[in-house]
Tab-separated table of C-alpha atoms and ligand atoms in Angstrom:
chain	number	residue	atom	x	y	z
A	1	MET	CA	62.025	-61.144	177.742
A	2	GLN	CA	60.148	-62.399	174.670
A	3	GLN	CA	60.864	-65.720	173.055
A	4	GLY	CA	62.195	-66.122	169.534
A	5	GLY	CA	59.946	-68.009	167.110
A	6	ARG	CA	57.182	-68.401	169.673
A	7	SER	CA	53.859	-66.843	170.512
A	8	ALA	CA	55.311	-63.531	171.627
A	9	PRO	CA	53.072	-60.505	172.300
A	10	ARG	CA	51.509	-58.666	169.352
A	11	ASN	CA	52.612	-55.345	170.757
A	12	ALA	CA	55.870	-54.725	172.565
A	13	ALA	CA	53.957	-52.960	175.351
A	14	GLU	CA	51.817	-56.015	176.134
A	15	ALA	CA	52.790	-58.459	178.881
A	16	PRO	CA	55.496	-60.858	177.656
A	17	VAL	CA	54.628	-64.525	177.199
A	18	VAL	CA	57.024	-66.567	179.295
A	19	GLU	CA	57.913	-69.978	177.876
A	20	ALA	CA	60.864	-72.284	178.320
A	21	LEU	CA	63.585	-71.729	175.712
A	22	SER	CA	65.307	-74.493	173.788
A	23	ALA	CA	69.087	-74.621	174.262
A	24	GLU	CA	69.518	-73.132	170.774
A	25	ASP	CA	67.117	-70.270	171.502
A	26	ALA	CA	68.722	-69.630	174.884
A	27	ALA	CA	72.141	-69.308	173.222
A	28	GLY	CA	70.600	-67.052	170.550
A	29	LEU	CA	69.000	-64.854	173.167
A	30	GLU	CA	72.258	-64.587	175.093
A	31	ASN	CA	74.042	-63.526	171.926
A	32	PHE	CA	71.270	-61.037	171.083
A	33	ASP	CA	71.394	-59.509	174.570
A	34	ARG	CA	75.179	-59.234	174.260
A	35	ILE	CA	74.896	-57.434	170.914
A	36	ILE	CA	72.386	-54.951	172.323
A	37	ALA	CA	74.428	-54.389	175.514
A	38	LYS	CA	77.556	-53.683	173.423
A	39	ASP	CA	75.512	-51.309	171.228
A	40	SER	CA	76.548	-53.401	168.267
A	41	ARG	CA	74.535	-54.592	165.276
A	42	VAL	CA	72.033	-57.390	164.796
A	43	GLU	CA	72.273	-58.867	161.301
A	44	PRO	CA	69.592	-60.829	159.386
A	45	ARG	CA	71.042	-64.265	160.156
A	46	ASP	CA	71.396	-63.596	163.891
A	47	TRP	CA	68.855	-65.067	166.244
A	48	MET	CA	66.474	-62.366	167.424
A	49	PRO	CA	63.400	-62.292	169.653
A	50	GLU	CA	60.218	-62.540	167.635
A	51	ALA	CA	58.925	-59.300	169.188
A	52	TYR	CA	62.091	-57.460	168.024
A	53	ARG	CA	61.588	-58.803	164.498
A	54	ARG	CA	57.909	-57.810	164.492
A	55	SER	CA	58.589	-54.355	165.839
A	56	LEU	CA	61.208	-53.743	163.157
A	57	VAL	CA	58.871	-54.928	160.393
A	58	ARG	CA	56.181	-52.666	161.863
A	59	GLN	CA	58.421	-49.588	161.858
A	60	ILE	CA	60.351	-50.244	158.638
A	61	SER	CA	57.276	-51.110	156.578
A	62	GLN	CA	55.465	-48.038	157.918
A	63	HIS	CA	58.511	-46.007	156.962
A	64	ALA	CA	58.702	-47.575	153.464
A	65	HIS	CA	54.995	-46.953	152.826
A	66	SER	CA	55.472	-43.335	153.947
A	67	GLU	CA	58.136	-42.811	151.302
A	68	ILE	CA	55.941	-44.315	148.591
A	69	ILE	CA	52.702	-42.528	149.533
A	70	GLY	CA	54.843	-39.452	150.226
A	71	MET	CA	55.614	-39.171	146.526
A	72	GLN	CA	52.048	-38.119	145.785
A	73	PRO	CA	51.768	-34.644	147.369
A	74	GLU	CA	54.855	-33.411	145.493
A	75	ALA	CA	54.282	-35.361	142.271
A	76	ASN	CA	51.073	-33.351	142.138
A	77	TRP	CA	53.214	-30.278	141.327
A	78	ILE	CA	55.742	-31.665	138.830
A	79	THR	CA	53.791	-30.514	135.781
A	80	ARG	CA	53.110	-27.126	137.380
A	81	ALA	CA	56.601	-26.302	138.691
A	82	PRO	CA	57.411	-22.725	137.633
A	83	SER	CA	60.496	-23.484	135.497
A	84	LEU	CA	62.293	-26.350	133.769
A	85	LYS	CA	64.969	-26.225	136.477
A	86	ARG	CA	62.392	-26.494	139.286
A	87	LYS	CA	60.605	-29.256	137.394
A	88	SER	CA	63.734	-31.373	137.044
A	89	ILE	CA	64.740	-30.839	140.697
A	90	LEU	CA	61.275	-31.820	141.908
A	91	MET	CA	61.182	-34.853	139.635
A	92	ALA	CA	64.570	-36.002	140.984
A	93	LYS	CA	63.364	-35.511	144.559
A	94	VAL	CA	60.205	-37.544	144.014
A	95	GLN	CA	62.286	-40.295	142.396
A	96	ASP	CA	64.613	-40.257	145.421
A	97	GLU	CA	61.602	-40.916	147.671
A	98	ALA	CA	60.723	-43.954	145.555
A	99	GLY	CA	64.312	-45.161	145.998
A	100	HIS	CA	64.039	-44.713	149.785
A	101	GLY	CA	60.892	-46.817	149.767
A	102	LEU	CA	62.719	-49.554	147.871
A	103	TYR	CA	65.747	-49.630	150.221
A	104	LEU	CA	63.344	-49.861	153.131
A	105	TYR	CA	61.196	-52.639	151.639
A	106	SER	CA	64.455	-54.530	151.032
A	107	ALA	CA	65.515	-54.012	154.653
A	108	ALA	CA	62.129	-55.309	155.843
A	109	GLU	CA	62.411	-58.301	153.488
A	110	THR	CA	65.593	-59.388	155.294
A	111	LEU	CA	63.317	-59.948	158.317
A	112	GLY	CA	61.250	-62.493	156.411
A	113	THR	CA	58.320	-60.374	155.214
A	114	THR	CA	57.767	-60.211	151.480
A	115	ARG	CA	57.334	-56.965	149.613
A	116	ASP	CA	54.114	-58.354	148.123
A	117	ASP	CA	52.672	-58.857	151.604
A	118	MET	CA	53.634	-55.331	152.642
A	119	MET	CA	52.195	-53.831	149.466
A	120	ASP	CA	48.980	-55.864	149.795
A	121	ALA	CA	48.536	-54.521	153.328
A	122	LEU	CA	49.063	-50.972	152.085
A	123	VAL	CA	46.567	-51.118	149.225
A	124	ALA	CA	44.065	-52.902	151.470
A	125	GLY	CA	44.246	-49.876	153.791
A	126	LYS	CA	45.582	-52.043	156.638
A	127	ALA	CA	49.076	-50.533	156.891
A	128	ARG	CA	50.198	-47.302	158.453
A	129	TYR	CA	52.095	-44.541	156.694
A	130	SER	CA	53.055	-41.117	157.985
A	131	SER	CA	50.173	-38.807	158.888
A	132	ILE	CA	51.858	-35.912	157.094
A	133	PHE	CA	51.082	-37.225	153.613
A	134	ASN	CA	47.349	-36.915	154.161
A	135	TYR	CA	47.453	-33.126	153.837
A	136	PRO	CA	46.878	-31.373	150.496
A	137	THR	CA	49.472	-29.429	148.506
A	138	VAL	CA	47.556	-26.389	147.326
A	139	THR	CA	50.239	-23.931	146.163
A	140	TRP	CA	53.784	-24.024	144.780
A	141	ALA	CA	55.037	-22.745	148.160
A	142	ASP	CA	53.943	-26.096	149.628
A	143	MET	CA	56.886	-27.657	147.755
A	144	GLY	CA	59.159	-25.346	149.744
A	145	ALA	CA	57.394	-26.069	153.036
A	146	ILE	CA	57.502	-29.832	152.470
A	147	GLY	CA	61.206	-29.777	151.654
A	148	TRP	CA	62.104	-27.527	154.555
A	149	MET	CA	59.739	-28.862	157.224
A	150	VAL	CA	58.737	-32.410	156.216
A	151	ASP	CA	62.169	-33.478	154.981
A	152	GLY	CA	63.656	-31.472	157.865
A	153	ALA	CA	61.566	-33.467	160.363
A	154	ALA	CA	62.508	-36.662	158.538
A	155	ILE	CA	66.213	-35.807	158.962
A	156	CYS	CA	65.836	-35.053	162.691
A	157	ASN	CA	64.065	-38.364	163.132
A	158	GLN	CA	66.250	-40.449	160.849
A	159	VAL	CA	69.809	-39.351	161.625
A	160	PRO	CA	69.613	-41.221	164.970
A	161	LEU	CA	68.153	-44.207	163.080
A	162	CYS	CA	71.482	-44.527	161.211
A	163	ARG	CA	72.617	-46.091	164.502
A	164	ALA	CA	69.617	-48.416	164.789
A	165	SER	CA	70.637	-51.824	166.112
A	166	TYR	CA	69.328	-53.669	163.066
A	167	GLY	CA	72.121	-53.500	160.457
A	168	PRO	CA	70.146	-53.335	157.178
A	169	TYR	CA	67.873	-50.589	158.559
A	170	GLY	CA	70.721	-48.454	159.926
A	171	ARG	CA	72.720	-48.760	156.708
A	172	ALA	CA	69.705	-47.840	154.551
A	173	MET	CA	69.221	-44.756	156.714
A	174	VAL	CA	72.729	-43.449	155.984
A	175	ARG	CA	72.011	-43.016	152.299
A	176	VAL	CA	68.452	-41.848	152.893
A	177	CYS	CA	69.679	-39.086	155.223
A	178	LYS	CA	72.229	-37.817	152.698
A	179	GLU	CA	69.491	-37.455	150.115
A	180	GLU	CA	67.070	-35.907	152.610
A	181	SER	CA	69.629	-33.179	153.302
A	182	PHE	CA	69.536	-32.183	149.655
A	183	HIS	CA	65.729	-32.290	149.757
A	184	GLN	CA	65.614	-30.020	152.747
A	185	ARG	CA	67.929	-27.458	151.196
A	186	GLN	CA	65.962	-27.337	147.949
A	187	GLY	CA	62.770	-26.731	149.967
A	188	PHE	CA	64.424	-24.017	152.021
A	189	GLU	CA	65.685	-22.374	148.848
A	190	ILE	CA	62.193	-22.363	147.287
A	191	LEU	CA	60.826	-20.628	150.385
A	192	LEU	CA	63.749	-18.191	150.506
A	193	GLU	CA	63.123	-17.137	146.927
A	194	LEU	CA	59.388	-16.702	147.544
A	195	ALA	CA	59.968	-14.871	150.832
A	196	ASN	CA	62.158	-12.370	148.955
A	197	GLY	CA	59.760	-12.094	146.024
A	198	THR	CA	56.582	-10.087	145.494
A	199	PRO	CA	54.203	-9.463	148.436
A	200	GLU	CA	51.932	-12.180	146.986
A	201	GLN	CA	54.792	-14.686	146.840
A	202	ARG	CA	55.837	-13.837	150.365
A	203	ALA	CA	52.257	-14.295	151.605
A	204	MET	CA	52.087	-17.621	149.788
A	205	ALA	CA	55.293	-18.788	151.525
A	206	GLN	CA	54.003	-17.700	154.954
A	207	ASP	CA	50.671	-19.430	154.336
A	208	ALA	CA	52.449	-22.697	153.452
A	209	VAL	CA	54.602	-22.501	156.605
A	210	ASN	CA	51.447	-21.858	158.657
A	211	ARG	CA	49.686	-24.926	157.253
A	212	TRP	CA	52.604	-27.396	157.434
A	213	TYR	CA	53.956	-26.420	160.865
A	214	ALA	CA	51.682	-28.454	163.184
A	215	PRO	CA	51.401	-31.527	160.909
A	216	SER	CA	55.214	-31.620	160.608
A	217	LEU	CA	55.575	-31.571	164.422
A	218	MET	CA	53.123	-34.479	164.599
A	219	MET	CA	55.344	-36.559	162.315
A	220	PHE	CA	57.422	-37.429	165.394
A	221	GLY	CA	54.520	-39.449	166.756
A	222	PRO	CA	52.295	-39.093	169.820
A	223	PRO	CA	53.580	-37.473	173.046
A	224	ASP	CA	55.891	-39.771	175.014
A	225	ASP	CA	53.210	-40.642	177.569
A	226	ASP	CA	51.040	-41.885	174.729
A	227	SER	CA	53.693	-43.747	172.765
A	228	PRO	CA	53.298	-47.486	173.418
A	229	ASN	CA	56.339	-48.565	171.365
A	230	SER	CA	59.023	-46.070	172.416
A	231	LYS	CA	60.250	-47.657	175.630
A	232	GLN	CA	60.927	-51.094	174.176
A	233	SER	CA	62.296	-49.646	170.889
A	234	MET	CA	64.758	-47.568	172.880
A	235	ALA	CA	65.753	-50.543	175.045
A	236	TRP	CA	66.521	-52.422	171.817
A	237	ASN	CA	68.543	-49.473	170.423
A	238	ILE	CA	66.174	-49.075	167.472
A	239	LYS	CA	64.994	-45.622	168.502
A	240	ARG	CA	67.658	-43.506	170.233
A	241	PHE	CA	65.513	-40.585	171.370
A	242	SER	CA	61.891	-40.241	172.388
A	243	ASN	CA	59.234	-38.651	170.168
A	244	ASP	CA	59.049	-35.489	172.322
A	245	GLU	CA	62.841	-35.124	172.500
A	246	LEU	CA	63.156	-35.165	168.697
A	247	ARG	CA	60.134	-32.888	168.258
A	248	SER	CA	61.709	-30.342	170.584
A	249	ARG	CA	65.027	-30.448	168.681
A	250	PHE	CA	63.131	-29.952	165.434
A	251	VAL	CA	61.342	-26.873	166.794
A	252	GLY	CA	64.762	-25.454	167.720
A	253	MET	CA	65.992	-25.993	164.188
A	254	LEU	CA	62.911	-24.313	162.698
A	255	ALA	CA	63.094	-21.413	165.139
A	256	GLU	CA	66.595	-20.510	163.982
A	257	GLN	CA	66.154	-21.135	160.264
A	258	VAL	CA	62.856	-19.245	159.993
A	259	LYS	CA	64.778	-16.082	160.880
A	260	VAL	CA	66.907	-16.492	157.752
A	261	LEU	CA	63.737	-16.877	155.704
A	262	GLY	CA	62.329	-13.707	157.280
A	263	LEU	CA	59.063	-15.588	157.912
A	264	GLU	CA	57.337	-16.565	161.161
A	265	LEU	CA	56.313	-19.796	162.820
A	266	PRO	CA	52.564	-19.838	163.577
A	267	ASP	CA	53.245	-20.509	167.259
A	268	ASP	CA	53.898	-17.716	169.741
A	269	GLN	CA	54.890	-20.190	172.451
A	270	VAL	CA	58.129	-21.292	170.815
A	271	ARG	CA	60.979	-20.585	173.222
A	272	PHE	CA	64.166	-22.169	174.538
A	273	ASP	CA	63.877	-23.163	178.178
A	274	ALA	CA	67.278	-22.483	179.701
A	275	ASP	CA	66.529	-24.736	182.702
A	276	THR	CA	65.482	-27.858	180.821
A	277	LYS	CA	67.658	-26.968	177.772
A	278	LYS	CA	64.709	-27.864	175.573
A	279	TRP	CA	62.674	-26.005	173.009
A	280	GLU	CA	59.062	-25.499	174.067
A	281	TYR	CA	56.113	-25.009	171.739
A	282	GLY	CA	52.346	-24.465	171.879
A	283	PRO	CA	49.778	-27.278	172.218
A	284	LEU	CA	49.182	-29.563	169.242
A	285	ASP	CA	45.773	-30.904	168.243
A	286	TRP	CA	46.227	-34.614	168.992
A	287	GLU	CA	42.558	-35.275	168.182
A	288	GLU	CA	43.314	-34.240	164.603
A	289	PHE	CA	46.326	-36.612	164.603
A	290	LYS	CA	44.122	-39.502	165.765
A	291	GLU	CA	41.569	-38.715	163.067
A	292	VAL	CA	44.278	-38.793	160.390
A	293	LEU	CA	45.625	-42.114	161.727
A	294	ALA	CA	42.085	-43.490	161.705
A	295	GLY	CA	41.914	-42.762	157.965
A	296	ARG	CA	39.821	-39.606	158.240
A	297	GLY	CA	42.409	-36.952	157.329
A	298	PRO	CA	41.883	-34.494	154.451
A	299	CYS	CA	43.469	-36.731	151.768
A	300	ASN	CA	43.596	-40.299	153.175
A	301	ALA	CA	41.002	-41.671	150.744
A	302	GLN	CA	42.581	-39.933	147.750
A	303	ARG	CA	46.108	-41.134	148.612
A	304	LEU	CA	45.044	-44.757	149.004
A	305	GLU	CA	42.912	-44.718	145.881
A	306	ARG	CA	45.830	-43.343	143.859
A	307	ARG	CA	48.184	-46.015	145.270
A	308	ARG	CA	45.646	-48.749	144.477
A	309	SER	CA	45.208	-47.652	140.887
A	310	ALA	CA	48.991	-47.260	140.406
A	311	HIS	CA	49.427	-50.780	141.808
A	312	GLU	CA	46.830	-52.189	139.413
A	313	ASP	CA	48.285	-50.270	136.455
A	314	GLY	CA	51.715	-51.676	137.292
A	315	ALA	CA	50.583	-55.323	137.333
A	316	TRP	CA	51.918	-55.953	133.823
A	317	VAL	CA	55.361	-54.640	134.803
A	318	ARG	CA	55.519	-57.027	137.769
A	319	GLU	CA	54.395	-59.930	135.552
A	320	ALA	CA	56.985	-59.074	132.895
A	321	ALA	CA	59.751	-58.748	135.514
A	322	ALA	CA	58.789	-62.110	137.060
A	323	ALA	CA	58.717	-63.815	133.621
A	324	TYR	CA	62.140	-62.327	132.803
A	325	ALA	CA	63.589	-63.462	136.142
A	326	GLU	CA	62.225	-66.979	135.537
A	327	LYS	CA	63.804	-67.045	132.061
A	328	GLN	CA	67.141	-65.858	133.458
A	329	ALA	CA	67.043	-68.487	136.217
A	330	ALA	CA	66.289	-71.247	133.683
A	331	GLN	CA	69.192	-70.093	131.483
A	332	HIS	CA	71.456	-70.011	134.517
A	333	THR	CA	70.444	-73.556	135.537
A	334	ALA	CA	70.971	-74.835	131.976
A	335	ALA	CA	74.419	-73.185	131.786
A	336	ASN	CA	75.399	-74.716	135.147
A	337	ALA	CA	74.219	-78.162	134.017
A	338	GLN	CA	76.248	-77.808	130.806
A	339	LYS	CA	79.347	-76.803	132.805
A	340	ALA	CA	78.909	-79.767	135.158
A	341	ALA	CA	78.538	-82.182	132.200
A	342	ALA	CA	81.662	-80.837	130.441
B	401	FAQ	N1	51.948	-41.071	161.253
B	401	FAQ	O1	54.429	-45.817	169.869
B	401	FAQ	P1	54.632	-44.826	168.788
B	401	FAQ	C1	59.549	-38.871	155.212
B	401	FAQ	C2	51.871	-44.658	164.892
B	401	FAQ	S1	59.417	-40.413	155.915
B	401	FAQ	C3	51.334	-42.273	161.255
B	401	FAQ	O2	55.274	-43.535	169.152
B	401	FAQ	P2	56.918	-45.610	167.234
B	401	FAQ	C4	60.421	-38.726	154.011
B	401	FAQ	C5	52.955	-45.685	165.127
B	401	FAQ	O3	53.319	-46.339	163.911
B	401	FAQ	C6	58.235	-40.210	157.209
B	401	FAQ	N2	51.423	-43.140	162.282
B	401	FAQ	O4	55.370	-45.533	167.573
B	401	FAQ	C7	59.701	-38.015	152.965
B	401	FAQ	C8	52.276	-46.576	166.131
B	401	FAQ	O5	51.365	-47.432	165.461
B	401	FAQ	P3	51.589	-49.030	165.417
B	401	FAQ	C9	58.074	-41.464	157.946
B	401	FAQ	C10	52.175	-42.755	163.323
B	401	FAQ	O6	57.082	-46.516	166.097
B	401	FAQ	C11	59.647	-36.641	152.904
B	401	FAQ	C12	51.406	-45.616	166.936
B	401	FAQ	O7	51.233	-44.461	166.144
B	401	FAQ	N3	59.197	-41.633	158.839
B	401	FAQ	O8	58.936	-38.013	155.697
B	401	FAQ	C13	52.847	-41.544	163.384
B	401	FAQ	O9	57.702	-45.874	168.473
B	401	FAQ	C14	58.965	-35.992	151.892
B	401	FAQ	C15	52.024	-45.263	168.281
B	401	FAQ	O10	53.238	-44.485	168.103
B	401	FAQ	C16	59.345	-42.752	159.550
B	401	FAQ	O11	58.563	-43.671	159.479
B	401	FAQ	C17	52.711	-40.671	162.291
B	401	FAQ	N4	53.297	-39.470	162.251
B	401	FAQ	O12	57.297	-44.120	166.791
B	401	FAQ	C18	59.061	-38.758	151.968
B	401	FAQ	C19	60.579	-42.811	160.410
B	401	FAQ	N5	53.505	-41.454	164.550
B	401	FAQ	O13	52.799	-49.233	164.536
B	401	FAQ	C20	58.368	-38.111	150.932
B	401	FAQ	C21	60.696	-44.128	161.121
B	401	FAQ	C22	53.246	-42.602	165.219
B	401	FAQ	O14	51.851	-49.464	166.827
B	401	FAQ	C23	58.333	-36.721	150.893
B	401	FAQ	N6	59.703	-44.305	162.123
B	401	FAQ	N7	52.445	-43.370	164.484
B	401	FAQ	O15	50.340	-49.547	164.817
B	401	FAQ	C24	59.831	-43.860	163.398
B	401	FAQ	O16	60.800	-43.227	163.761
B	401	FAQ	C25	58.744	-44.220	164.383
B	401	FAQ	O17	58.021	-45.305	163.847
B	401	FAQ	C26	57.779	-43.036	164.689
B	401	FAQ	C27	56.687	-43.542	165.649
B	401	FAQ	C28	58.542	-41.918	165.373
B	401	FAQ	C29	57.112	-42.503	163.443
């Protein structure tokens, strides 16, 4: 077991550092273990092992950055959406993703990491964000495929996270999942309309499904045998299901819904295995996944550059907000002093 506030391992999979615990830490650890055993919630003021805290910051910040970088592929189509109605729906969706990023940065802040530090790591290219957002959005049908498949994968992954052991993360996920459901339906509806449109529109929808299928399956992370964080995250009740388990459920969802669209999945090995009760699928190109994670995907450089310039352009807003907060705090202090003197 790792020690709270001590030199615990960098990665949950590394060998734990065993040190003597102070009486306070030992009581904290006992309480923490009890909370996890009861499948209850750890709250920000509870004692927690340093490795648990670090793993949460790792996952939540990665998740927050994904929402923020994830605005770019769809924002790319706001001005080109085919009608005012589609434009306003897409704009609302992209704004929702910004909101998700903000809830998640707030959840990570309760663990003692500042938003500035997380943002600095992102713009410096040192932070992870989901692989999926490094693929280009080349046609309007990609808005449908992202909503249906990318938000669909996000829902499969995030509904179990509503029960994550860390309170602020689980609670943030509840609202995020409600909004993701709307996102998924709007994507499905875009594809449905295209699939029932002209032959060109139908081909465009099929092409988008073909391109987003494998990257959306990779959103669930590496295969279980290659997932260094899963075991410990599941023992801590952060993750509830393994990467492969959720990926298989997602394939099952796609396999049924694609029939309603009248389109096809670009994978002739999709089938339900009655013995294992799991959905099977064809091999995925994990070398491509590694390349994307290493920063060499189709749009990594473009996404980071855009985030950097947006961050720089927004510097005056942050300065103004900080100056306003300082002014408010000074007024508050003066009012309190006046009240105390009266
Ligand atoms: N991309 O040991 P594991 C969305 C990293 S939000 C990049 O299996 P873990 C909404 C992983 O961080 C999408 N990196 O890790 C939306 C780890 O690296 P580290 C984001 C990935 O944490 C829609 C290493 O590989 N969702 O789509 C990926 O147990 C439309 C080893 O992996 C979340 O973040 C990947 N795909 O499981 C927004 C959900 N997969 O940290 C806009 C919360 C793995 O050791 C538009 N996160 N890595 O350096 C999770 O559930 C988990 O963190 C996993 C990975 C499942 C992503």
